CSV table of C-alpha atoms and ligand atoms in Angstrom, one decimal:
chain,number,residue,atom,x,y,z
A,152,MET,CA,114.1,115.7,87.0
A,153,VAL,CA,111.0,117.2,88.6
A,154,THR,CA,111.1,119.3,91.7
A,155,LYS,CA,108.8,120.9,94.3
A,156,GLY,CA,106.5,123.4,92.6
A,157,ASP,CA,106.5,121.7,89.2
A,158,MET,CA,103.3,120.7,87.6
A,159,VAL,CA,102.8,117.9,85.0
A,160,TYR,CA,100.2,115.8,83.3
A,161,ALA,CA,100.7,112.2,84.4
A,162,TRP,CA,99.1,108.9,83.3
A,163,THR,CA,99.6,105.2,83.8
A,164,PRO,CA,100.8,103.1,80.8
A,165,ASP,CA,98.7,100.2,82.2
A,166,SER,CA,95.5,100.2,80.1
A,167,GLY,CA,93.6,98.1,82.5
A,168,LEU,CA,94.2,100.5,85.3
A,169,LEU,CA,93.5,103.5,83.1
A,170,GLU,CA,90.1,102.1,82.4
A,171,LYS,CA,89.2,102.0,86.2
A,172,ALA,CA,90.9,105.2,87.1
A,173,GLU,CA,89.2,108.6,87.5
A,174,CYS,CA,91.6,110.5,85.2
A,175,GLY,CA,95.1,109.3,84.2
A,176,GLY,CA,95.4,106.8,87.1
A,177,ALA,CA,98.5,108.6,88.4
A,178,VAL,CA,97.5,108.3,92.0
A,179,THR,CA,97.0,104.5,91.8
A,180,ALA,CA,100.1,104.0,89.7
A,181,LEU,CA,102.2,106.0,92.3
A,182,LEU,CA,100.6,104.1,95.3
A,183,LYS,CA,101.5,100.8,93.6
A,184,SER,CA,105.0,102.0,92.9
A,185,ALA,CA,105.5,103.2,96.5
A,186,LEU,CA,104.3,99.7,97.8
A,187,GLU,CA,106.5,97.8,95.3
A,188,ASN,CA,109.6,99.7,96.2
A,189,LYS,CA,108.9,99.6,99.9
A,190,VAL,CA,108.7,103.4,100.2
A,191,VAL,CA,105.5,102.7,102.2
A,192,ASP,CA,104.5,99.5,104.2
A,193,ALA,CA,100.8,100.0,103.5
A,194,VAL,CA,98.3,102.2,101.7
A,195,LEU,CA,95.2,103.7,103.2
A,196,ALA,CA,92.8,104.4,100.3
A,197,ILE,CA,89.1,104.6,99.6
A,198,ARG,CA,87.4,101.9,97.6
A,199,LYS,CA,83.9,101.1,96.4
A,200,GLY,CA,81.9,98.9,98.8
A,201,VAL,CA,78.6,97.3,97.8
A,202,ASP,CA,77.8,100.1,95.4
A,203,LEU,CA,79.1,103.6,94.5
A,204,TYR,CA,77.2,105.2,97.5
A,205,ASP,CA,79.3,103.0,99.8
A,206,ALA,CA,82.9,104.4,100.2
A,207,VAL,CA,85.0,102.2,102.3
A,208,PRO,CA,88.4,103.1,103.8
A,209,THR,CA,90.7,100.2,103.1
A,210,ILE,CA,94.3,99.1,104.0
A,211,ILE,CA,96.3,97.6,101.1
A,212,THR,CA,99.7,96.0,101.5
A,213,ASP,CA,99.8,93.9,98.3
A,214,PRO,CA,100.5,96.0,95.2
A,215,LYS,CA,98.4,93.7,93.1
A,216,GLU,CA,95.3,94.8,95.0
A,217,ILE,CA,95.8,98.5,94.6
A,218,GLY,CA,93.7,98.7,91.4
A,219,GLY,CA,90.6,98.1,93.5
A,220,SER,CA,90.9,101.6,94.9
A,221,ALA,CA,91.1,103.4,91.6
A,222,GLY,CA,88.4,106.0,90.8
A,223,SER,CA,86.9,108.9,92.7
A,224,LEU,CA,83.8,108.4,94.9
A,225,HIS,CA,81.9,111.7,95.1
A,226,CYS,CA,79.6,110.2,97.7
A,227,GLY,CA,82.6,109.3,99.8
A,228,THR,CA,82.1,111.6,102.8
A,229,THR,CA,84.8,109.7,104.7
A,230,LEU,CA,87.4,111.3,106.9
A,231,VAL,CA,90.5,109.1,107.4
A,232,SER,CA,92.5,111.1,109.8
A,233,LYS,CA,91.3,109.6,113.1
A,234,LEU,CA,91.4,106.1,111.6
A,235,ILE,CA,95.2,106.4,111.4
A,236,VAL,CA,95.2,107.0,115.1
A,237,LYS,CA,92.5,104.4,116.1
A,238,TYR,CA,93.6,101.5,113.9
A,239,LEU,CA,97.1,102.1,112.7
A,240,GLY,CA,98.9,103.3,115.8
A,241,GLY,CA,99.2,106.8,114.5
A,242,ALA,CA,101.7,105.5,111.9
A,243,SER,CA,104.3,105.4,114.6
A,244,ASN,CA,105.8,102.1,113.5
A,245,GLN,CA,105.0,102.0,109.8
A,246,LYS,CA,105.2,104.1,106.7
A,247,LEU,CA,101.8,104.8,105.2
A,248,GLY,CA,100.7,106.1,101.8
A,249,VAL,CA,97.3,107.9,102.2
A,250,THR,CA,95.0,109.5,99.7
A,251,VAL,CA,93.6,112.7,101.2
A,252,LYS,CA,91.0,115.3,100.3
A,253,GLY,CA,91.6,118.7,101.9
A,254,CYS,CA,89.6,117.8,105.0
A,255,ASP,CA,91.4,114.5,105.5
A,256,LEU,CA,94.7,116.4,105.3
A,257,MET,CA,93.6,119.2,107.7
A,258,GLY,CA,92.5,116.4,110.1
A,259,ILE,CA,95.9,114.8,109.9
A,260,LEU,CA,97.7,118.0,110.5
A,261,GLU,CA,95.5,118.8,113.6
A,262,LEU,CA,96.2,115.3,115.0
A,263,ALA,CA,99.9,115.7,114.3
A,264,LYS,CA,99.9,119.0,116.2
A,265,ARG,CA,98.4,117.0,119.2
A,266,ASN,CA,101.2,114.4,118.8
A,267,GLN,CA,98.7,111.7,118.0
A,268,LEU,CA,100.3,110.6,114.7
A,269,LYS,CA,103.7,110.7,113.1
A,270,LEU,CA,103.6,113.0,110.1
A,271,ASP,CA,107.1,111.9,108.9
A,272,ASN,CA,105.8,108.4,108.3
A,273,LEU,CA,103.0,109.5,106.0
A,274,LEU,CA,103.2,110.0,102.2
A,275,LEU,CA,100.2,112.1,101.3
A,276,PHE,CA,98.5,111.9,97.9
A,277,GLY,CA,96.2,114.9,97.9
A,278,VAL,CA,93.2,114.9,95.6
A,279,ASN,CA,91.7,118.3,94.7
A,280,CYS,CA,88.1,118.4,96.0
A,281,GLY,CA,85.1,120.3,94.8
A,282,GLY,CA,82.9,118.6,97.4
A,283,THR,CA,81.1,115.4,98.3
A,284,VAL,CA,77.5,114.5,98.1
A,285,PRO,CA,76.0,112.6,101.1
A,286,PRO,CA,75.1,109.1,100.1
A,287,VAL,CA,71.5,108.8,101.4
A,288,PRO,CA,70.4,112.2,100.0
A,289,ALA,CA,72.3,111.4,96.8
A,290,ARG,CA,70.0,108.4,96.3
A,291,LYS,CA,66.9,110.6,96.9
A,292,MET,CA,68.3,113.2,94.5
A,293,ILE,CA,68.9,110.7,91.7
A,294,THR,CA,65.3,109.4,92.0
A,295,ALA,CA,63.7,112.9,92.3
A,296,LYS,CA,65.8,114.9,89.9
A,297,PHE,CA,67.2,112.4,87.4
A,298,GLY,CA,64.2,110.1,87.4
A,299,VAL,CA,66.6,107.2,87.6
A,300,ASP,CA,66.7,104.2,90.1
A,301,PRO,CA,69.9,104.9,92.1
A,302,ALA,CA,70.6,101.1,91.9
A,303,ASP,CA,70.9,101.5,88.1
A,304,VAL,CA,73.8,104.0,88.3
A,305,VAL,CA,77.2,102.5,87.6
A,306,LYS,CA,79.3,105.6,87.6
A,307,GLU,CA,79.0,109.2,88.8
A,308,GLU,CA,81.3,112.2,88.2
A,309,ILE,CA,81.4,115.9,88.8
A,310,ASP,CA,82.5,117.8,85.7
A,311,LYS,CA,82.2,121.4,84.5
A,312,GLY,CA,79.8,122.2,87.3
A,313,GLN,CA,77.5,119.3,86.7
A,314,PHE,CA,76.7,116.1,88.7
A,315,ILE,CA,76.7,113.4,86.0
A,316,ILE,CA,75.5,109.9,86.3
A,317,MET,CA,75.9,106.9,83.9
A,318,THR,CA,73.4,104.1,84.1
A,319,LYS,CA,73.9,100.4,83.4
A,320,ASP,CA,72.2,100.8,80.0
A,321,GLY,CA,74.8,103.3,78.9
A,322,GLN,CA,72.8,106.6,79.4
A,323,HIS,CA,74.5,109.8,80.6
A,324,LYS,CA,72.6,112.5,82.5
A,325,GLY,CA,74.0,115.6,84.0
A,326,ILE,CA,72.4,118.4,86.0
A,327,SER,CA,74.1,121.6,87.2
A,328,ILE,CA,75.2,121.5,90.8
A,329,ASP,CA,73.9,125.0,91.3
A,330,GLU,CA,70.4,123.9,90.3
A,331,LEU,CA,70.6,120.8,92.5
A,332,GLU,CA,71.8,122.9,95.5
A,333,GLU,CA,69.1,125.5,95.1
A,334,GLU,CA,66.6,122.6,95.6
A,335,GLY,CA,68.4,121.3,98.7
A,336,TYR,CA,70.4,118.5,97.0
A,337,GLY,CA,74.0,118.4,95.9
A,338,ARG,CA,77.1,118.8,98.1
A,339,ARG,CA,77.1,118.7,101.9
A,340,SER,CA,76.7,122.1,103.4
A,341,ASN,CA,80.2,122.1,104.9
A,342,CYS,CA,81.6,121.3,101.5
A,343,ARG,CA,79.9,124.3,100.0
A,344,ARG,CA,81.7,126.4,102.6
A,345,CYS,CA,85.0,124.7,102.2
A,346,LEU,CA,88.0,126.8,100.9
A,347,TYR,CA,90.6,124.0,100.7
A,348,LYS,CA,90.3,122.9,97.1
A,349,VAL,CA,93.9,122.0,96.2
A,350,PRO,CA,95.6,120.2,99.1
A,351,ARG,CA,99.1,121.7,98.7
A,352,GLN,CA,100.2,120.6,102.2
A,353,ALA,CA,100.2,117.0,100.9
A,354,ASP,CA,103.2,115.6,99.0
A,355,LEU,CA,101.3,115.7,95.7
A,356,ALA,CA,98.1,117.5,94.7
A,357,CYS,CA,96.3,115.6,92.0
A,358,GLY,CA,93.2,116.5,90.1
A,359,ASN,CA,91.5,117.0,86.7
A,360,TRP,CA,91.3,120.8,86.6
A,361,GLY,CA,93.7,122.2,84.0
A,362,VAL,CA,94.1,119.0,81.9
A,363,ILE,CA,93.3,120.3,78.4
A,364,GLY,CA,93.9,119.3,74.7
A,365,ASP,CA,94.3,115.7,73.7
A,366,LYS,CA,95.1,114.7,77.4
A,367,ALA,CA,91.7,116.0,78.7
A,368,GLY,CA,90.1,113.1,80.6
A,369,LYS,CA,93.1,110.9,80.0
A,370,ALA,CA,95.7,112.4,82.4
A,371,THR,CA,96.0,113.5,86.0
A,372,PHE,CA,97.2,117.1,86.7
A,373,VAL,CA,99.9,116.6,89.3
A,374,GLU,CA,101.4,119.5,91.4
A,375,PHE,CA,104.6,118.6,93.3
A,376,CYS,CA,104.2,120.0,96.8
A,377,SER,CA,107.3,118.4,98.5
A,378,GLU,CA,110.6,117.0,97.4
A,379,LYS,CA,109.4,113.6,98.8
A,380,GLY,CA,106.5,113.7,96.3
A,381,ALA,CA,108.7,114.8,93.4
A,382,LYS,CA,111.2,112.0,94.2
A,383,LEU,CA,108.4,109.4,94.1
A,384,VAL,CA,107.2,110.6,90.6
A,385,ASP,CA,110.8,110.7,89.3
A,386,ALA,CA,111.4,107.1,90.4
A,387,ALA,CA,108.1,105.9,88.9
A,388,VAL,CA,108.8,107.6,85.6
A,389,LYS,CA,112.3,106.0,85.5
A,390,ALA,CA,110.8,102.6,86.2
A,391,GLY,CA,108.3,102.9,83.4
A,392,ALA,CA,105.4,102.9,85.9
A,393,LEU,CA,104.2,106.4,85.0
A,394,ALA,CA,104.3,108.7,82.0
A,395,THR,CA,104.4,112.5,82.2
A,396,SER,CA,104.4,115.5,80.0
A,397,SER,CA,104.7,119.2,80.9
A,398,ALA,CA,101.4,120.8,81.9
A,399,ASP,CA,100.0,123.2,79.3
A,400,PRO,CA,100.5,126.8,80.5
A,401,LYS,CA,96.9,127.5,79.4
A,402,GLY,CA,95.7,124.6,81.5
A,403,ILE,CA,97.7,125.9,84.5
A,404,ALA,CA,95.9,129.3,84.1
A,405,ILE,CA,92.5,127.6,83.8
A,406,ARG,CA,93.1,125.5,86.9
A,407,GLY,CA,94.0,128.8,88.8
A,408,LYS,CA,90.8,130.4,87.6
A,409,VAL,CA,88.6,127.5,88.6
A,410,GLU,CA,90.3,127.4,92.0
A,411,ASN,CA,89.6,131.1,92.5
A,412,ALA,CA,86.0,130.7,91.4
A,413,MET,CA,85.6,127.9,94.0
A,414,PHE,CA,86.9,130.2,96.7
A,415,LYS,CA,84.3,132.8,95.7
A,416,LEU,CA,81.6,130.3,95.8
A,417,GLY,CA,82.7,129.0,99.2
A,418,GLU,CA,82.7,132.6,100.6
A,419,LYS,CA,79.2,133.1,99.2
A,420,TRP,CA,78.0,130.0,101.0
A,421,ARG,CA,79.7,131.1,104.2
A,422,LYS,CA,77.8,134.4,104.1
A,423,HIS,CA,74.6,132.6,103.3
A,424,ASP,CA,74.8,130.0,106.0
A,425,PHE,CA,76.3,132.2,108.8
A,426,SER,CA,74.0,135.1,108.2
A,427,ALA,CA,71.0,132.9,108.7
A,428,ILE,CA,72.1,132.1,112.3
A,429,SER,CA,74.3,135.0,113.3
A,430,GLU,CA,71.5,137.0,115.0
A,431,ASN,CA,70.7,134.4,117.6
A,432,LEU,CA,73.4,131.7,117.3
A,433,TRP,CA,73.2,130.5,120.9
A,434,ASP,CA,69.4,130.3,120.9
A,435,VAL,CA,69.5,128.3,117.7
A,436,ILE,CA,72.2,126.0,119.1
A,437,ARG,CA,70.1,125.4,122.3
A,438,ASP,CA,66.9,124.6,120.3
A,439,GLU,CA,68.6,122.4,117.7
A,440,THR,CA,70.6,120.4,120.2
A,441,SER,CA,67.5,119.7,122.3
A,442,ARG,CA,67.0,116.7,120.0
A,443,CYS,CA,70.3,115.2,121.1
A,444,ILE,CA,70.2,111.5,122.2
A,445,LYS,CA,73.8,111.7,123.4
A,446,CYS,CA,75.1,108.9,121.2
A,447,TYR,CA,78.6,110.5,121.0
A,448,SER,CA,78.9,110.1,117.3
A,449,CYS,CA,79.8,113.8,116.9
A,450,ILE,CA,82.8,113.3,119.2
A,451,ASP,CA,83.9,109.9,117.8
A,452,ASN,CA,85.3,111.0,114.4
A,453,CYS,CA,86.0,114.6,115.1
A,454,PRO,CA,89.7,115.1,114.5
A,455,VAL,CA,90.0,118.0,116.9
A,456,CYS,CA,88.1,116.4,119.8
A,457,SER,CA,89.9,114.0,122.0
A,458,PRO,CA,87.8,113.3,125.1
A,459,ILE,CA,89.4,112.2,128.3
A,460,LYS,CA,87.8,109.3,129.9
A,461,ILE,CA,86.1,110.3,133.2
A,462,GLU,CA,85.1,107.8,135.8
A,463,LEU,CA,81.3,108.2,135.8
A,464,THR,CA,81.0,107.5,139.5
A,465,SER,CA,83.5,110.0,140.6
A,466,GLY,CA,81.1,112.9,140.5
A,467,THR,CA,83.4,114.9,138.3
A,468,THR,CA,81.2,114.9,135.2
A,469,MET,CA,80.1,118.4,134.1
A,470,VAL,CA,76.8,117.3,132.8
A,471,PRO,CA,74.5,115.1,134.9
A,472,VAL,CA,74.4,111.6,133.6
A,473,GLY,CA,71.2,109.6,132.7
A,474,TYR,CA,69.1,112.5,131.2
A,475,LEU,CA,67.9,113.0,127.7
A,476,PRO,CA,68.3,115.4,126.1
A,477,PRO,CA,71.5,116.2,127.9
A,478,SER,CA,71.9,119.5,129.6
A,479,PRO,CA,72.8,122.2,127.0
A,480,MET,CA,76.2,122.4,128.7
A,481,PHE,CA,77.1,119.1,127.0
A,482,HIS,CA,77.1,120.9,123.7
A,483,MET,CA,78.3,124.3,125.0
A,484,ARG,CA,81.3,122.7,126.5
A,485,ARG,CA,82.1,120.8,123.3
A,486,PHE,CA,81.8,123.9,121.2
A,487,ALA,CA,84.0,125.8,123.6
A,488,HIS,CA,86.8,123.4,123.4
A,489,ILE,CA,86.7,122.4,119.7
A,490,SER,CA,85.5,125.5,117.8
A,491,ASP,CA,88.8,127.3,117.9
A,492,SER,CA,90.3,124.5,115.7
A,493,CYS,CA,87.3,123.2,113.9
A,494,ILE,CA,88.3,122.3,110.3
A,495,ASN,CA,84.8,122.2,108.9
A,496,CYS,CA,85.1,118.5,107.9
A,497,GLY,CA,81.4,117.9,108.5
A,498,GLN,CA,81.8,114.6,110.3
A,499,CYS,CA,79.9,115.6,113.4
A,500,GLU,CA,76.9,116.7,111.3
A,501,GLU,CA,77.2,113.8,108.9
A,502,LEU,CA,77.2,111.2,111.7
A,503,CYS,CA,74.5,112.8,113.9
A,504,PRO,CA,71.4,110.6,113.9
A,505,MET,CA,69.2,113.5,114.9
A,506,GLU,CA,70.3,115.7,112.0
A,507,ILE,CA,71.6,118.5,114.1
A,508,PRO,CA,73.6,121.0,112.0
A,509,LEU,CA,76.6,120.7,114.3
A,510,ALA,CA,79.4,121.5,111.8
A,511,LEU,CA,77.5,124.7,110.9
A,512,PHE,CA,77.7,125.8,114.5
A,513,SER,CA,81.3,125.0,115.2
A,514,HIS,CA,82.4,126.4,111.8
A,515,ALA,CA,80.5,129.6,112.4
A,516,VAL,CA,82.1,130.1,115.8
A,517,ARG,CA,85.6,129.3,114.4
A,518,VAL,CA,85.2,131.8,111.5
A,519,GLU,CA,83.8,134.5,113.7
A,520,ALA,CA,86.6,134.0,116.3
A,521,ASP,CA,89.3,134.1,113.6
A,522,ALA,CA,87.9,137.3,112.1
A,523,THR,CA,87.8,138.9,115.5
A,524,TYR,CA,91.1,137.7,117.0
A,525,HIS,CA,93.2,136.7,114.1
A,526,PRO,CA,92.3,139.1,111.3
A,527,LYS,CA,95.5,138.2,109.4
A,528,LEU,CA,94.5,134.6,109.1
A,529,GLY,CA,94.3,135.0,105.3
A,530,SER,CA,98.0,134.1,105.3
A,531,ALA,CA,97.5,130.9,107.2
A,532,PRO,CA,98.4,127.6,105.4
A,533,TYR,CA,94.8,126.6,105.1
A,534,LYS,CA,91.6,128.6,105.7
A,535,ASN,CA,88.9,126.5,107.2
B,825,FAD,P1,92.9,107.3,90.6
B,825,FAD,O1,94.2,106.6,90.2
B,825,FAD,O2,91.7,106.9,90.0
B,825,FAD,O3,92.9,107.2,92.2
B,825,FAD,C1,91.8,107.8,92.9
B,825,FAD,C2,92.2,107.9,94.4
B,825,FAD,O4,91.2,108.6,95.0
B,825,FAD,C3,92.2,106.5,95.0
B,825,FAD,O5,93.5,106.3,95.7
B,825,FAD,C4,91.1,106.5,96.0
B,825,FAD,O6,91.5,106.0,97.3
B,825,FAD,C5,90.9,108.0,96.2
B,825,FAD,N1,89.5,108.4,96.6
B,825,FAD,C6,88.4,108.0,95.9
B,825,FAD,N2,87.3,108.5,96.5
B,825,FAD,C7,87.8,109.2,97.6
B,825,FAD,C8,87.1,110.0,98.6
B,825,FAD,N3,85.8,110.2,98.6
B,825,FAD,N4,87.9,110.6,99.5
B,825,FAD,C9,89.3,110.4,99.5
B,825,FAD,N5,89.9,109.7,98.5
B,825,FAD,C10,89.2,109.1,97.6
B,825,FAD,N6,89.8,117.1,91.0
B,825,FAD,C11,89.7,118.4,90.5
B,825,FAD,O7,90.6,118.8,89.8
B,825,FAD,N7,88.6,119.1,90.8
B,825,FAD,C12,87.6,118.7,91.6
B,825,FAD,O8,86.6,119.4,91.8
B,825,FAD,C13,87.7,117.4,92.2
B,825,FAD,N8,86.8,117.0,93.0
B,825,FAD,C14,86.9,115.7,93.6
B,825,FAD,C15,86.0,115.3,94.6
B,825,FAD,C16,86.2,114.1,95.2
B,825,FAD,C17,85.2,113.7,96.3
B,825,FAD,C18,87.3,113.3,94.9
B,825,FAD,C19,87.5,112.0,95.6
B,825,FAD,C20,88.2,113.7,94.0
B,825,FAD,C21,88.1,114.9,93.3
B,825,FAD,N9,89.0,115.4,92.4
B,825,FAD,C22,88.9,116.7,91.9
B,825,FAD,C23,90.2,114.6,92.1
B,825,FAD,C24,90.0,113.7,90.8
B,825,FAD,O9,88.7,113.2,90.8
B,825,FAD,C25,90.9,112.5,90.9
B,825,FAD,O10,90.9,111.9,92.1
B,825,FAD,C26,92.4,113.0,90.7
B,825,FAD,O11,92.5,113.7,89.5
B,825,FAD,C27,93.3,111.7,90.6
B,825,FAD,O12,93.0,111.0,89.4
B,825,FAD,P2,93.7,109.6,89.1
B,825,FAD,O13,93.1,109.0,87.9
B,825,FAD,O14,95.1,109.8,89.2
B,825,FAD,O15,93.2,108.8,90.4
B,826,SF4,FE1,86.1,118.2,99.9
B,826,SF4,FE2,86.3,120.3,101.5
B,826,SF4,FE3,84.1,118.7,101.5
B,826,SF4,FE4,86.4,117.8,102.5
B,826,SF4,S1,85.2,119.5,103.3
B,826,SF4,S2,85.0,116.7,101.1
B,826,SF4,S3,87.9,118.8,101.1
B,826,SF4,S4,84.9,120.1,99.8
B,827,SF4,FE1,84.8,118.4,111.8
B,827,SF4,FE2,82.6,118.8,113.3
B,827,SF4,FE3,85.0,118.4,114.5
B,827,SF4,FE4,84.5,120.7,113.2
B,827,SF4,S1,83.5,120.0,115.0
B,827,SF4,S2,86.4,119.4,113.1
B,827,SF4,S3,83.2,120.0,111.5
B,827,SF4,S4,83.8,117.0,113.2
B,828,SF4,FE1,73.8,114.3,120.2
B,828,SF4,FE2,73.9,114.2,117.5
B,828,SF4,FE3,76.2,114.3,119.0
B,828,SF4,FE4,74.7,112.1,118.9
B,828,SF4,S1,75.8,113.0,117.2
B,828,SF4,S2,75.6,113.1,120.7
B,828,SF4,S3,72.6,112.9,118.8
B,828,SF4,S4,74.5,115.9,118.8
């Protein structure tokens, strides 16, 4: 009988699924078991679209189809939190199993605080996250740094600090992430600053860090973060849908060390990114946002931004309509109302067609305000 706080190695006995899965296939096996046993009505997961640069959020209700979502897409810069509100009624009338990175989870928690979704109806499968690589720059990086046609890559992974690709003719090539990032490639800049590596506010936190010995690469490291998560694993093991063994204490220690090293790296990037703009933040914001074409993409998927519809003819708009670029107040107003709860998910920046570093600005404001007004925030459940 496992309980909250326990840690195990877990793997699926289904060899077909194990082949497709990232590690031991525990996440997919548990999602399948949750669907089969009606613990959830549907699953919201990420699956490969036309290629591995195309991560597609997908709803699955048939347990036979769950295998299609196995595997980790490191170019999957998706954020699922607002999709639950927009397309799934905030999970108010159905139970959903959702796979979440740290930012997906933070977005969900922010939306739950705003009563936009029903947290009790979610079963959250956290995946540890070292970062995601934006898909278009990833293709450029693979051409420039690996000397490979991105269309020939059939699998990618991040392991031991390297971005590794496998090509259709069976070649493996790996380059250190540090080297890639020094040359402007690698993870998104918000990911470099991210400190939420093991999503312990989910029901389960699953990853590859800490799996050592003969299970390395063949099992998933699972930490039970709630009784709900522990119960699900127990039921799956009893039904023969999942196998587990105790996590090796040396593996647990290694996982802790890697997590700490990632915090230090995140702090280093924060210092690097924020110091470059701290002298004249508002001037930089004004200059950069002067490219804005007012497409509203930065608002659309931001989990902490919920615009209220204003009748354009009523004369109540703060910013005059019909002008490009919009008045700087368009952005100042946005930063003023979102930055206190910005989770550094990077969506605003990722989706901006004018490549304005929006997440950098709102994250910088958030971190500075926290340091000034909430110096004890180190004890908060997540640091963003
Ligand atoms: P599987 O059974 O293969 O299931 C994988 C699940 O991941 C699927 O449900 C799928 O929907 C989901 N998924 C795939 N891509 C994404 C995505 N982009 N965003 C959200 N969900 C996705 N573990 C570590 O210990 N250290 C790391 O540094 C680390 N970095 C990661 C970075 C990314 C972008 C992702 C997605 C995962 C990362 N993981 C990391 C977790 C690890 O790769 C495995 O997902 C985890 O161990 C579960 O393995 P599994 O075989 O049980 O999963
Ligand atoms: Fe992962 Fe954090 Fe980047 Fe989200 S913001 S993809 S959790 S590193
Ligand atoms: Fe995410 Fe940008 Fe919104 Fe911050 S402002 S929560 S980085 S979308
Ligand atoms: Fe302007 Fe970029 Fe936001 Fe579009 S996404 S409104 S271009 S800042």
